[in-house]
Each structure stands twice: as C-alpha cells, then as structure tokens.
Amino acid sequence: MTTESGADSEAKQPQDNKETEKKKTKAAADSTPLPEQLPAAVGHSTPAKKEQEHQEEDQTSHRSSISHLSKSPLRGVKKPKIMQCKVTLLDGSDYTLDVEKRTKGQLLFDKICDSLNLLEKDYFGITYKDVENQKNWLDPSKELKKQVKTGPWNFAFNVKFYPPDPSQLAEDITRYYLCLQLRDDVVSGRLPCSFATHTVLGSYTVQSELGDYDPEELGSDYISELRFAPNQTKELEEKVVELHKTYKGMTPAEAEMHFLENAKKLSMYGVDLHHAKDSEGVEIMLGVCASGLLIYRDRLRINRFAWPKILKISYKRNNFYIKIRPGEFEQFESTIGFKLPNHRAAKRLWKVCVEHHTFFRLVSPEAPPKKLLSLGSKFRYSGRTQAQTRRASSQIIRPAPFFERSASKRYTMSRSLDGAPIMENHETLMKDSATDGAAKVFAKGDIITTVTTEEKKGEEEKSEQEDSKMDQETPDAAAVRGLRHDTKDTEPPVEVVKHQTNISELKRSFLETDSGAAGLTEWEKRLSSSPAHSPRADEAPMIEPLDLQDNKDEQPAEDETEKPVEPKATEATGYLVKYVVDSVVTEGATSSGPRGISPSTTVDDDVFTDGTLREVEGKTPDSEGLMVRVSPGAVRQEVTQAIIDKKGTLIILKEEKVDTGDKEISLTGEKEVFALPRAVDAEKFDLVLSSKDKDTGKEDVFAFESHMTLIKTVGPKTDMKADDLTQIKSTDSPKKAMASWISEETKAGASEFICTTTCEIKETKTSDGPQQKENLFNLEGLAQFKQLKTHLTQNAVFDSSSSSLEVSTLGWVSSPGKTSADSEQKAAETSVTEATPEKDLDVSDAASKEMPVVHTETKTITYESAEVDTNGDVDPGVLLSAQTITSETTSTTTTTHITKTVKGGISETRIEKRIVITGDTEIDHDEALAQAIKEAKEQHPDMSVTKVVVHKETEITPEEGED
Amino acid sequence: MASRIADFGRYTHAIVRGIPASLAKEALRSCPSEVDVVQARREHEKYQEILRTTFGLEVVELPADESLPDCVFVEDAAVVCGDTALITRPGAESRRGETKAMKEALEALNMNVVEMTDENATLDGGDVLFTGQEFFVGLSKRTNQRGAEILADVFKDYAVSTVPVQQGLHLKSFCSMGGPGLILVGSSEPAQKALKIMQQMSDHRYDKLVVPDDLAANCIYVNLPDKGHMLLHSTAEMFPESLKVLEQLKDYTLIAASNKEKTKVDGALTCCSVLINKKANISRFITPCTMWTR
C-alpha cells in the first residue's frame, strides 16, 4: 500500500498523481490556488476548471462513502481506495502495483511503459478481461474502476497496433517487445503459420534468447524448453536447431529483426479477429487490421474493405454496420451488417475499428464529437497516430537502452514463476536509466513513498519550469498554448493524453537524468522544442496555430485586436498550410482523414482504392511505380493546416472524378493550384516555400516541391493586397516535404469593395438569414471582438459551366461580393460581409445592412487541385441539376451546393460546400475547418476535394488603427 | 517481400505428363473439337524442351495414362508452394485418378505432401493463382469453397481469397502471373471483373497487363538468375494482338510455345506443368525484406 500522502495526492488528481505529489505537501494545505500554480506546461491542456472539478467530485464521493470519518484538516483529503493491479507483461512475468481506484488507464499504462523502459509506446496497450472473459482494451482516458467492474484487477500488457513495418521502429527494445507479443500470438495459434515458418521464427527466437548455438553450454535438449508452435513436434525442434546452428554471430537484435521481417508477412499478422455472422447467419470472422476490415469464412478471405472504402462504421445492439462507398458500377452506398454475439462484442469491434482506423489512416486523432450534438458513443482514439508516433520516434536519440532478454518464461516447460526473477528483471531494466535508488523503487511501481516524493518534487519542478520557460521562449510554445486555448473545453481526450505525456516526461527525466541535471532528457527536449515533434503538438490536431502571441491565454479577448496593429508581421501567421507529401500510398492521409484537403491526398486515396492494381499498359512496372509514388522510401503523406485566426471561413469544393477510362491514377494531384484572390496573374512555378515570419523559424518548414499555380485575382476595387508570401527553402528534412503558405491581405476600404461586388451576385439566399441567428447570439456577448465574416469562393470551372448557381451571401450583415476572374480560366469569388461590432440581434436588420461600419481585414486562401485545370471550362456542359442544402450548428453554417452537369458525355457532380464559421475566441476554427473537411470527405468519399478556400475576415478595431 | 519477389519465378524442377491417345476423344472440353493427338504431342515435346533447356529445369515426366485422358494437365492435380505440395481433389470426377502419380512424384522429390481428402472439397490447380504474396482461388465449376478452405489451411502463411469465376474453365484461363507483382489478364468482362475482385481483396499492390485475348493471358513466368525475366507465351499465330501487348514488357525474354491442340481441350500453358523450387524451402524467409509497402 502506498503511504498516506502518496495516496492522498492520487486521490486529488487521479490522472496525474505525479503532478500532485509534487504539489501535495504544500499545495494540499492551500489547494484552492492549486490550479493557478500549475506551471503553464502542465496546465496547458488541463484548464483550472477541470482540476477543480476533480476535486469537487472527489469530495462529493468522499462525503457519501466515508462520511463517518473525521474530516482531515487538509481540504480534499480522504482515504483513497487503493487497488492492486497485476499486469501480465509480454515476457509472461507479472508486474504489480498499487493504484488509487480512480486512477485512469493512462497512468497505469505509463507506469508500465516506464518500467519497461519503452518509449515507442503508442503501439501498445493494456487489456483486461470483462465479465464474459473477453479481452478489452483499457481506455486510457477512463478510470480503471469504471472499466474493470468485477474481479481482481488483472491486466495484460499487449501490442495493440502491429506496425506493418517493424523495421521502422526506432528502437530495438520496442522490437523486442513486439517479438514477445508475436511469439505468444504464434504459440497460441492466433497467428497461424506453416511448419516452415514455425521453424524459422523459432530459430530466430532461440538465437535472440540464447545466443549462438553451443551444445556444450546449452545442453542437448535446450530446444524443447522453448515453445515455438501450438503443436510443437520433435521434428520442428530439430529443424529449429538446424537453423539455429547457422546463425553464429547474429546479435539478439538482428535475430529479432529477422523474426519480425518474417512474421509481418504472415497474412494474419496484426489482424484482430472477431466472431460474427453475416446477414444470412453464416459464421464468419471480422478481422481488423492496419489496412481495413477483412471478412473471413474459416480461413478464407471472402471480402475485404480497405479503410478508404468504408464510409462509416457503427453498431446498434449486437449489430455492427459498415457503410461502403459505392463501387465502380454502383450508384449508391451500401450498408453491410454483421451480427455479433452480443452488444458488448459489437461495441468492442466498433471501438477497435475506430482505433485502428485512426491510428493507421489518420494523421492525427479526431476530436470526439461534441457533447451536445452527438448521439452515439463519444469514444474516439485519443492516442497518437502512427504518423505521429513515427515522427516522435525519429527523435529518439537516447543510446540504445540495455535490456535483458529474459528467457520467455511463459513458454518454458518448467515454470518457476516466483516473484524474485521478475523483480530482478525489472531492476535490470531500470539500471541504465535510473541513477538512484529512489527511482528504482518508483519504477517498480510498488510504492510511492514520501521520501521519493520530496525528491521528485524538486526534479519535477525544475523540469516544469524548464517546460514553461520553453513555452515562453519558443514559438512552438505559443502553438501549444494556442491549442490549449482552443481545446479547452472541447477535447477531453486530448487533454488526457497531453497530461500523460507530461507525466511520463517528468518521470522519465527523473529516472534518466543525473541527479544534478534537472529537466528533460535529450529526447524530450527535442520533442518539446519543436512543434512538429513535440509530444503535445503531436497529439494536437494537425491544424496548429502558429500564432506567436503569448497573450492568448491570458487575454484571449485581446489577441485578435492586437493583430491588426502590425498586420504584416503578426497576421502573416494567420494561416499555415503544410503539406508533407510522401508517398507510401496506403498509409497516407486519406480521404477519411480530417485534413485530407490536399489533392495529393486525393491521389493517394485513389491509388489505394482504385490503383491497387496499377495499370501498366505500355509501361514497365517499375516506371509506373515510380510515377505513382513520389518517393517510395518515404512514409506518408500528411497534410496539415494551421489556421490561427479566430475567424475564418472555408469552402470546400468537391469534384467528382469521373472515371473516364482505365487510367485511374492521375498524377495531377501532385499539382496544386493556389489561388489568392485578388492579384492578377497566374504564374506557375516550382515551389518550395514555407511559411514564416517570425521567430518560429524552425522545423515547421519543410520543402515541398510541386507545381503550383498561384492565381491572384483582382478585385475591382479593393485595396487588398497579398503580401507576406514568403518562400523559404528548408533543408530540415529531406524526406519530408512540406510547404507552407501564408498570405495576408489587408483591406482598408471595405465598403468600396462591397459595393462593387454586390452587384455581381446573382442570387441571394434568403435562407441564410435565419441560420445566422445563432451566430448572432453567439456573438452578442462578444461585440468587441471582431465579428467574423465569411465568404467563399468558387472556381471558374464551376462558374462557367453553370453560371446559374447562386452565390450566396453568408452574413447577416453581409454583402457578398464577387470579383471577376482574371485572364486564366479561374475565378475566385469573394464575398465580404460586414458586421457591426456592437449589435446584431436583429437579424433582418442586420441582413439588410449594406454599409459596413467596421473595417475588416480579410484573408482568402484557396487551395485547389490542378484537376480543375485539366477539366477546363472549354465545354461548359449541360447543367442537369442543382441542389442546395443548408445545415447549421451553433457556430457554423454549412451550405452545400450540388450540381450535376454533363460535359462531353461525362457526367460530373460538383459539390460546393461553404461553411461559415462565425466566431470568436470560443470557437476553434482550426478544428472546425478540419471537421468540415473531414465531414465532406466522409460524406462524399468518392469525390475529391479540388479546392479549399479559406477566407477570413477580421475586424480592425478602431483603436488599433487601420492597417 | 523482397525475398518473396526475388524468389518469384525461380524453379528447379518441373513435373509434366505424357499425352494419352484418349485425349483426342475423351478429354473434357468446353466446346466440341477435333484434336490431333500427334500434333498435340509434338507441341508438348516442344514445351518440355523449353522447360528443360531454356529454363534449365529438371523435368520429371510422368507416363501418360490412357484411362486418364486429361492427365497431361498436371497443374490441376497439385498446388506447390515452397516445400509444400497440396494434392488436390479435382473437380471433374474423371480426373481424380490423376493425383496418384503426382503424389508419388512429389514425394519422390521430398516435398512436404498434403492430400486433400475431404469428400466435399474440390479444387483444380488451374483455379489457384499464387502471386508470390498470396493466393487467389477461383470458385469455378471445378473448385468449391471447401477446396479453397483446405488450401488456406495448408498454406497458412498466406492470405487466401476466393474469386468467383464466371466464365472460362479456371481462374487461370484468363490470367496468370507475368512477373513479381504483375498480373496478366484478359480483356473480357468476366476477366476484368475477377481482377477487380482480386484487387479489392488484396493488401498488396499489383500491376496488371491486359491482353486482348483471355487465353493469351495464361503464360508461364520464370526468373532465371542469369537470364532474368522469361515469359513463355502462346504463339503470335494464335494471338497476334496479345503478343503485341506482351512485347511491351521491357527486359523480358519472350518465348513462344504453340499450344493450339491443347487449347482445344481447354489446356493452357500453365496447365501442362507443375513447377517446383526445391531450393526455395525456407530460404525466402531469410533475407530481410524492404519492399513491404504497408
């Protein structure tokens, strides 16, 4: 059992006991100011409110449960319920530790990973058996007691996401644990293999565990002590020995690498099987894996749904459904249902799918649905995605940790599993990282003593200070802060993860550094000094605020008003669009990814789904392959986008790719067209650009080469200018390519502009008025903030082919504007809406208002794919139908235009979606943008996003001056 | 995968079988035809000669059996992958006897021989497409689900996906492997449909080469250490247009083999031999690979 104090601290902040420990001695006495005392780095994701809530909760429960006890003088102190957890590790040993009952899964997980000295932990997870004896994954963000409802607290540490290419893991120690898992998979029969494979895997196992073949030392029958297969035969053992003899000199790490290289090829590698029945009641198995969902009947694969094929997964009672995007010859999406044994099984399968999809297919986790709006489960995978964890791992620079490959006890026939060897094992694990006894004690997870607490506290404080210092000094810190700000009340899972990261960071620094050196390990320093690689940034949505202003936290209300002062300097940070184009197609950010706005992404997706079989006509396979993959060695494609401003508008234009023939792989996606409304010419250049102004100057800058067309359209009478378009070539990462654009336009004479543009409007949608109501209410209290206006653009193809489409105005107090196209075939339309700062209650009034009273600043960024070009508007086509659908949430209004046209025998469906986000500080535009793109992708997975226009308008408050 | 691919098309042995005179009249065929046995034997001689001299394989020739008119099509009697051979249970009852000699031959080669004994199972080797990374099994008139299941159970390392064969005798009547990761496929609609299904079922990426004639898509790919990619294909006389397509394959040595008589009884090029790589065994496991794309 822990000591009183340790337990006490855990009671207060179950998810962060380390944190509390540090505080405990002093803070317990004056716990009220505790939140404020939290250094920024710690509190970044956990707002003060939250912690107070915890305390209150604790107190409440305390009152009811142990009210008979005399109240402790320390506020919030109560007798914690300590539970002993037994975790079966991958080598078969048990790890026991005591935790407070309300501890969250993450803490347990972190403790185990720390004890294992495992940094690449995102591939792993903890399982427990439920009442039906079914294995479930522990949700890190939930309290243990809510998950393990009955029985002893027994867990197992397992691989959760099997890396498709283990050679890409950064550390041998990670591969070692993966090997241990796979050995168990093999021996248990979960991972079926042929006799030949059993011998090969077995031989590498022997080599890694026992070293070179040496009959004198090993004894003649050494082999039968180990288990290699579910049904191990003498013959198998002999073959293993035969092979083992040939491995002289092979190191354990090499042997494990070989093991994994063979294991990963097995068809059932990393496939999580679930029993089910199909609609006809036939017994099948559903296998969830990195690439999608596999359907088996017996051992036969009878169907496969790659993630991009799946539009939606859901469950209801004991049914599990997948909604499939229409196939080539089908018109409608179909939903396929499977019967699971019971509701729990259906939910379990659903969760596993959500997690696998997120981990393997997305660049960053999705935010869980907002409470009010969602009906179903709010469960989302909140850990790092594979992309994120790979990036993080690439930063690991600690010397390869020494670890002992314990003879895998669970496979030995002679089981002598007393605790002693296990302890030894753990001590060995800790030796190289822990430099003092206290750490060792802690690492064992047995006890948290007061003694160690004191010491830790000191260390942590230092590291925290360092953390917070960084926050102030490094630009990314601002990003982090921005995130914190943004996610404050919307993304609890993110908070949890961040929190956790922090804990383990602290812990690790405690364990790994010399007693004199405070703070972070090299790895963590690296991580935290780079926004791209910081653990926090990693977990954050890929839309990263680049805003450098530090006042965001403290003065959210003011940060925007300050910006206009130096528009060029500060505003330039407004939007950051990053493309990391890389190529392994199947892993790329995808249509289902929330940020899949880049055309490259689209291509990626197409390759995945349609191009699984690449066309070779007239080409050698090799050359084709090269064309499709930009850089075969590279890992993934990521699209990130950062938008800081609190106000924004976006449009997503989607255009169906009409399959005109065999060539399903269009490489056009590598081209992107960037349109900046209001300049003139379209210039083409190979672009390597990156963002930046400011002090951020750092890792965010990657080079991205692609043909881009910069299109600027001229607004007839605007003063807008695009400036601050900087191009920097980065040498940071040769493998990744990323480009960032920042454009900025400032507009002084808004009214003029509006006047001009109004007349261009063909139709005004009246329906917008009412929809804006809510926005108004939102804004009401924020009259001094800038009001957001919005607008969207449209591309010319669309324009010319169906000019009858209306341009809707999107503001209550808005006058939409449309600027005419430039010489190219593209036009960007922009409408600018204006708002009066003080008052917008009266919708009709506002809507009718044409004269802006406020100077605004607008920014419009258009992303569009080159396909638009190729389609051209040579043939405007025949408009078949047009449809407009509008929907809204509290802060966004989404207007969808669907037009169908026939051009030269090819029907084309174009969906233009405009989303107006009316905002203030309470709205996370970044998230909204991401969400919008994601939704669009999900709703129309067969379509590609060809253009994204982000238009934002910020008021310039009078006191700030204009421009 | 690199190792799998590197080994793909490497063979050391081939099992063939003579043509019985009964082929002319009694062999199964999808449409009535007159077969010139003498001519067929001449073609078969030539075929074996290519295996022997051009490909340098050790050819094991089983004697023809007059009671088994289709026995020349040895492919249907066994599926060999690595060191394991699955003796099939051919879908046509008249052909079940063909497996006996095949089994003996494979055992003589020290293969790990597994027999399909389940009476509900049928499988023709012609329905089995091994890509080097996985199996596709055509569900056809000759092959059923159970047969495919047994195959999956025998070759546990690999994914085994089923593909309905709507037209043609076998899956390989309209497709075959033209190299590592390259599928040759006919242009007919059923062939293309089957390909789509394979594409959907697979975790792997393949190239495809579409030839106008379905039957011309049945070729034998061999990778020789000294000569590189070799492709045994039907003659220009039979499929001139398809040959033009095949000629686009760069760095390939194309070898034509006349198969005219055998095609009259639905015999394609792959049907007439079982190719074995005795060295393969487990060597494919040893080289670490780099090409795994996912």
PDB file of N, CA, C and O in Angstrom, chain A residues 239-269:
ATOM      1  N   LYS A 239      14.445 -29.076 -36.673  1.00  0.00           N
ATOM      2  CA  LYS A 239      14.654 -28.094 -37.752  1.00  0.00           C
ATOM      3  C   LYS A 239      15.098 -26.757 -37.169  1.00  0.00           C
ATOM      4  O   LYS A 239      15.899 -26.048 -37.769  1.00  0.00           O
ATOM      5  N   VAL A 240      14.515 -26.415 -36.042  1.00  0.00           N
ATOM      6  CA  VAL A 240      14.898 -25.160 -35.411  1.00  0.00           C
ATOM      7  C   VAL A 240      16.380 -25.197 -35.062  1.00  0.00           C
ATOM      8  O   VAL A 240      17.125 -24.251 -35.329  1.00  0.00           O
ATOM      9  N   VAL A 241      16.802 -26.300 -34.477  1.00  0.00           N
ATOM     10  CA  VAL A 241      18.215 -26.415 -34.115  1.00  0.00           C
ATOM     11  C   VAL A 241      19.088 -26.307 -35.359  1.00  0.00           C
ATOM     12  O   VAL A 241      20.116 -25.623 -35.362  1.00  0.00           O
ATOM     13  N   GLU A 242      18.637 -26.974 -36.392  1.00  0.00           N
ATOM     14  CA  GLU A 242      19.394 -26.936 -37.636  1.00  0.00           C
ATOM     15  C   GLU A 242      19.641 -25.503 -38.100  1.00  0.00           C
ATOM     16  O   GLU A 242      20.738 -25.128 -38.485  1.00  0.00           O
ATOM     17  N   LEU A 243      18.577 -24.746 -38.052  1.00  0.00           N
ATOM     18  CA  LEU A 243      18.716 -23.353 -38.472  1.00  0.00           C
ATOM     19  C   LEU A 243      19.519 -22.547 -37.459  1.00  0.00           C
ATOM     20  O   LEU A 243      20.335 -21.705 -37.821  1.00  0.00           O
ATOM     21  N   HIS A 244      19.260 -22.827 -36.216  1.00  0.00           N
ATOM     22  CA  HIS A 244      19.955 -22.091 -35.164  1.00  0.00           C
ATOM     23  C   HIS A 244      21.469 -22.187 -35.345  1.00  0.00           C
ATOM     24  O   HIS A 244      22.196 -21.221 -35.168  1.00  0.00           O
ATOM     25  N   LYS A 245      21.904 -23.347 -35.735  1.00  0.00           N
ATOM     26  CA  LYS A 245      23.344 -23.543 -35.931  1.00  0.00           C
ATOM     27  C   LYS A 245      23.934 -22.585 -36.955  1.00  0.00           C
ATOM     28  O   LYS A 245      25.121 -22.273 -36.906  1.00  0.00           O
ATOM     29  N   THR A 246      23.100 -22.149 -37.842  1.00  0.00           N
ATOM     30  CA  THR A 246      23.643 -21.323 -38.930  1.00  0.00           C
ATOM     31  C   THR A 246      23.699 -19.846 -38.583  1.00  0.00           C
ATOM     32  O   THR A 246      24.103 -19.034 -39.406  1.00  0.00           O
ATOM     33  N   TYR A 247      23.270 -19.502 -37.403  1.00  0.00           N
ATOM     34  CA  TYR A 247      23.181 -18.077 -37.087  1.00  0.00           C
ATOM     35  C   TYR A 247      24.353 -17.546 -36.272  1.00  0.00           C
ATOM     36  O   TYR A 247      24.248 -16.466 -35.690  1.00  0.00           O
ATOM     37  N   LYS A 248      25.396 -18.284 -36.226  1.00  0.00           N
ATOM     38  CA  LYS A 248      26.515 -17.861 -35.368  1.00  0.00           C
ATOM     39  C   LYS A 248      26.877 -16.392 -35.562  1.00  0.00           C
ATOM     40  O   LYS A 248      27.074 -15.933 -36.680  1.00  0.00           O
ATOM     41  N   GLY A 249      26.930 -15.720 -34.464  1.00  0.00           N
ATOM     42  CA  GLY A 249      27.359 -14.327 -34.518  1.00  0.00           C
ATOM     43  C   GLY A 249      26.227 -13.326 -34.654  1.00  0.00           C
ATOM     44  O   GLY A 249      26.440 -12.127 -34.565  1.00  0.00           O
ATOM     45  N   MET A 250      25.060 -13.839 -34.879  1.00  0.00           N
ATOM     46  CA  MET A 250      23.921 -12.927 -35.029  1.00  0.00           C
ATOM     47  C   MET A 250      23.525 -12.363 -33.658  1.00  0.00           C
ATOM     48  O   MET A 250      23.370 -13.107 -32.696  1.00  0.00           O
ATOM     49  N   THR A 251      23.387 -11.076 -33.587  1.00  0.00           N
ATOM     50  CA  THR A 251      23.024 -10.477 -32.303  1.00  0.00           C
ATOM     51  C   THR A 251      21.528 -10.681 -32.040  1.00  0.00           C
ATOM     52  O   THR A 251      20.764 -10.923 -32.968  1.00  0.00           O
ATOM     53  N   PRO A 252      21.162 -10.558 -30.795  1.00  0.00           N
ATOM     54  CA  PRO A 252      19.736 -10.694 -30.475  1.00  0.00           C
ATOM     55  C   PRO A 252      18.879  -9.707 -31.267  1.00  0.00           C
ATOM     56  O   PRO A 252      17.814 -10.060 -31.779  1.00  0.00           O
ATOM     57  N   ALA A 253      19.360  -8.495 -31.380  1.00  0.00           N
ATOM     58  CA  ALA A 253      18.557  -7.504 -32.100  1.00  0.00           C
ATOM     59  C   ALA A 253      18.404  -7.886 -33.570  1.00  0.00           C
ATOM     60  O   ALA A 253      17.331  -7.719 -34.161  1.00  0.00           O
ATOM     61  N   GLU A 254      19.464  -8.412 -34.142  1.00  0.00           N
ATOM     62  CA  GLU A 254      19.368  -8.856 -35.535  1.00  0.00           C
ATOM     63  C   GLU A 254      18.395 -10.016 -35.666  1.00  0.00           C
ATOM     64  O   GLU A 254      17.585 -10.075 -36.586  1.00  0.00           O
ATOM     65  N   ALA A 255      18.506 -10.921 -34.734  1.00  0.00           N
ATOM     66  CA  ALA A 255      17.618 -12.077 -34.780  1.00  0.00           C
ATOM     67  C   ALA A 255      16.163 -11.633 -34.676  1.00  0.00           C
ATOM     68  O   ALA A 255      15.289 -12.141 -35.377  1.00  0.00           O
ATOM     69  N   GLU A 256      15.935 -10.656 -33.821  1.00  0.00           N
ATOM     70  CA  GLU A 256      14.566 -10.161 -33.684  1.00  0.00           C
ATOM     71  C   GLU A 256      14.095  -9.458 -34.949  1.00  0.00           C
ATOM     72  O   GLU A 256      12.937  -9.562 -35.349  1.00  0.00           O
ATOM     73  N   MET A 257      15.010  -8.759 -35.560  1.00  0.00           N
ATOM     74  CA  MET A 257      14.648  -8.106 -36.815  1.00  0.00           C
ATOM     75  C   MET A 257      14.242  -9.157 -37.852  1.00  0.00           C
ATOM     76  O   MET A 257      13.232  -9.009 -38.541  1.00  0.00           O
ATOM     77  N   HIS A 258      15.030 -10.184 -37.931  1.00  0.00           N
ATOM     78  CA  HIS A 258      14.688 -11.262 -38.874  1.00  0.00           C
ATOM     79  C   HIS A 258      13.349 -11.903 -38.511  1.00  0.00           C
ATOM     80  O   HIS A 258      12.531 -12.202 -39.372  1.00  0.00           O
ATOM     81  N   PHE A 259      13.176 -12.097 -37.254  1.00  0.00           N
ATOM     82  CA  PHE A 259      11.917 -12.664 -36.784  1.00  0.00           C
ATOM     83  C   PHE A 259      10.747 -11.817 -37.282  1.00  0.00           C
ATOM     84  O   PHE A 259       9.791 -12.312 -37.857  1.00  0.00           O
ATOM     85  N   LEU A 260      10.886 -10.530 -37.073  1.00  0.00           N
ATOM     86  CA  LEU A 260       9.787  -9.641 -37.434  1.00  0.00           C
ATOM     87  C   LEU A 260       9.596  -9.553 -38.942  1.00  0.00           C
ATOM     88  O   LEU A 260       8.472  -9.463 -39.433  1.00  0.00           O
ATOM     89  N   GLU A 261      10.690  -9.561 -39.652  1.00  0.00           N
ATOM     90  CA  GLU A 261      10.573  -9.482 -41.104  1.00  0.00           C
ATOM     91  C   GLU A 261       9.792 -10.673 -41.651  1.00  0.00           C
ATOM     92  O   GLU A 261       9.110 -10.568 -42.657  1.00  0.00           O
ATOM     93  N   ASN A 262       9.933 -11.774 -40.992  1.00  0.00           N
ATOM     94  CA  ASN A 262       9.170 -12.935 -41.425  1.00  0.00           C
ATOM     95  C   ASN A 262       7.748 -12.916 -40.891  1.00  0.00           C
ATOM     96  O   ASN A 262       6.800 -13.244 -41.599  1.00  0.00           O
ATOM     97  N   ALA A 263       7.635 -12.516 -39.654  1.00  0.00           N
ATOM     98  CA  ALA A 263       6.306 -12.536 -39.042  1.00  0.00           C
ATOM     99  C   ALA A 263       5.359 -11.549 -39.710  1.00  0.00           C
ATOM    100  O   ALA A 263       4.180 -11.827 -39.901  1.00  0.00           O
ATOM    101  N   LYS A 264       5.883 -10.418 -40.087  1.00  0.00           N
ATOM    102  CA  LYS A 264       4.993  -9.387 -40.634  1.00  0.00           C
ATOM    103  C   LYS A 264       4.386  -9.789 -41.962  1.00  0.00           C
ATOM    104  O   LYS A 264       3.401  -9.211 -42.393  1.00  0.00           O
ATOM    105  N   LYS A 265       4.997 -10.751 -42.619  1.00  0.00           N
ATOM    106  CA  LYS A 265       4.467 -11.179 -43.912  1.00  0.00           C
ATOM    107  C   LYS A 265       3.302 -12.144 -43.755  1.00  0.00           C
ATOM    108  O   LYS A 265       2.584 -12.415 -44.725  1.00  0.00           O
ATOM    109  N   LEU A 266       3.169 -12.670 -42.590  1.00  0.00           N
ATOM    110  CA  LEU A 266       2.083 -13.628 -42.400  1.00  0.00           C
ATOM    111  C   LEU A 266       0.753 -12.926 -42.588  1.00  0.00           C
ATOM    112  O   LEU A 266       0.560 -11.794 -42.157  1.00  0.00           O
ATOM    113  N   SER A 267      -0.133 -13.647 -43.205  1.00  0.00           N
ATOM    114  CA  SER A 267      -1.361 -12.956 -43.596  1.00  0.00           C
ATOM    115  C   SER A 267      -2.186 -12.528 -42.396  1.00  0.00           C
ATOM    116  O   SER A 267      -2.965 -11.589 -42.483  1.00  0.00           O
ATOM    117  N   MET A 268      -2.000 -13.187 -41.286  1.00  0.00           N
ATOM    118  CA  MET A 268      -2.810 -12.819 -40.131  1.00  0.00           C
ATOM    119  C   MET A 268      -2.051 -11.923 -39.154  1.00  0.00           C
ATOM    120  O   MET A 268      -2.522 -11.669 -38.041  1.00  0.00           O
ATOM    121  N   TYR A 269      -0.928 -11.431 -39.581  1.00  0.00           N
ATOM    122  CA  TYR A 269      -0.146 -10.535 -38.733  1.00  0.00           C
ATOM    123  C   TYR A 269      -0.966  -9.280 -38.395  1.00  0.00           C
ATOM    124  O   TYR A 269      -1.427  -8.578 -39.299  1.00  0.00           O
TER     125      TYR A 269
END
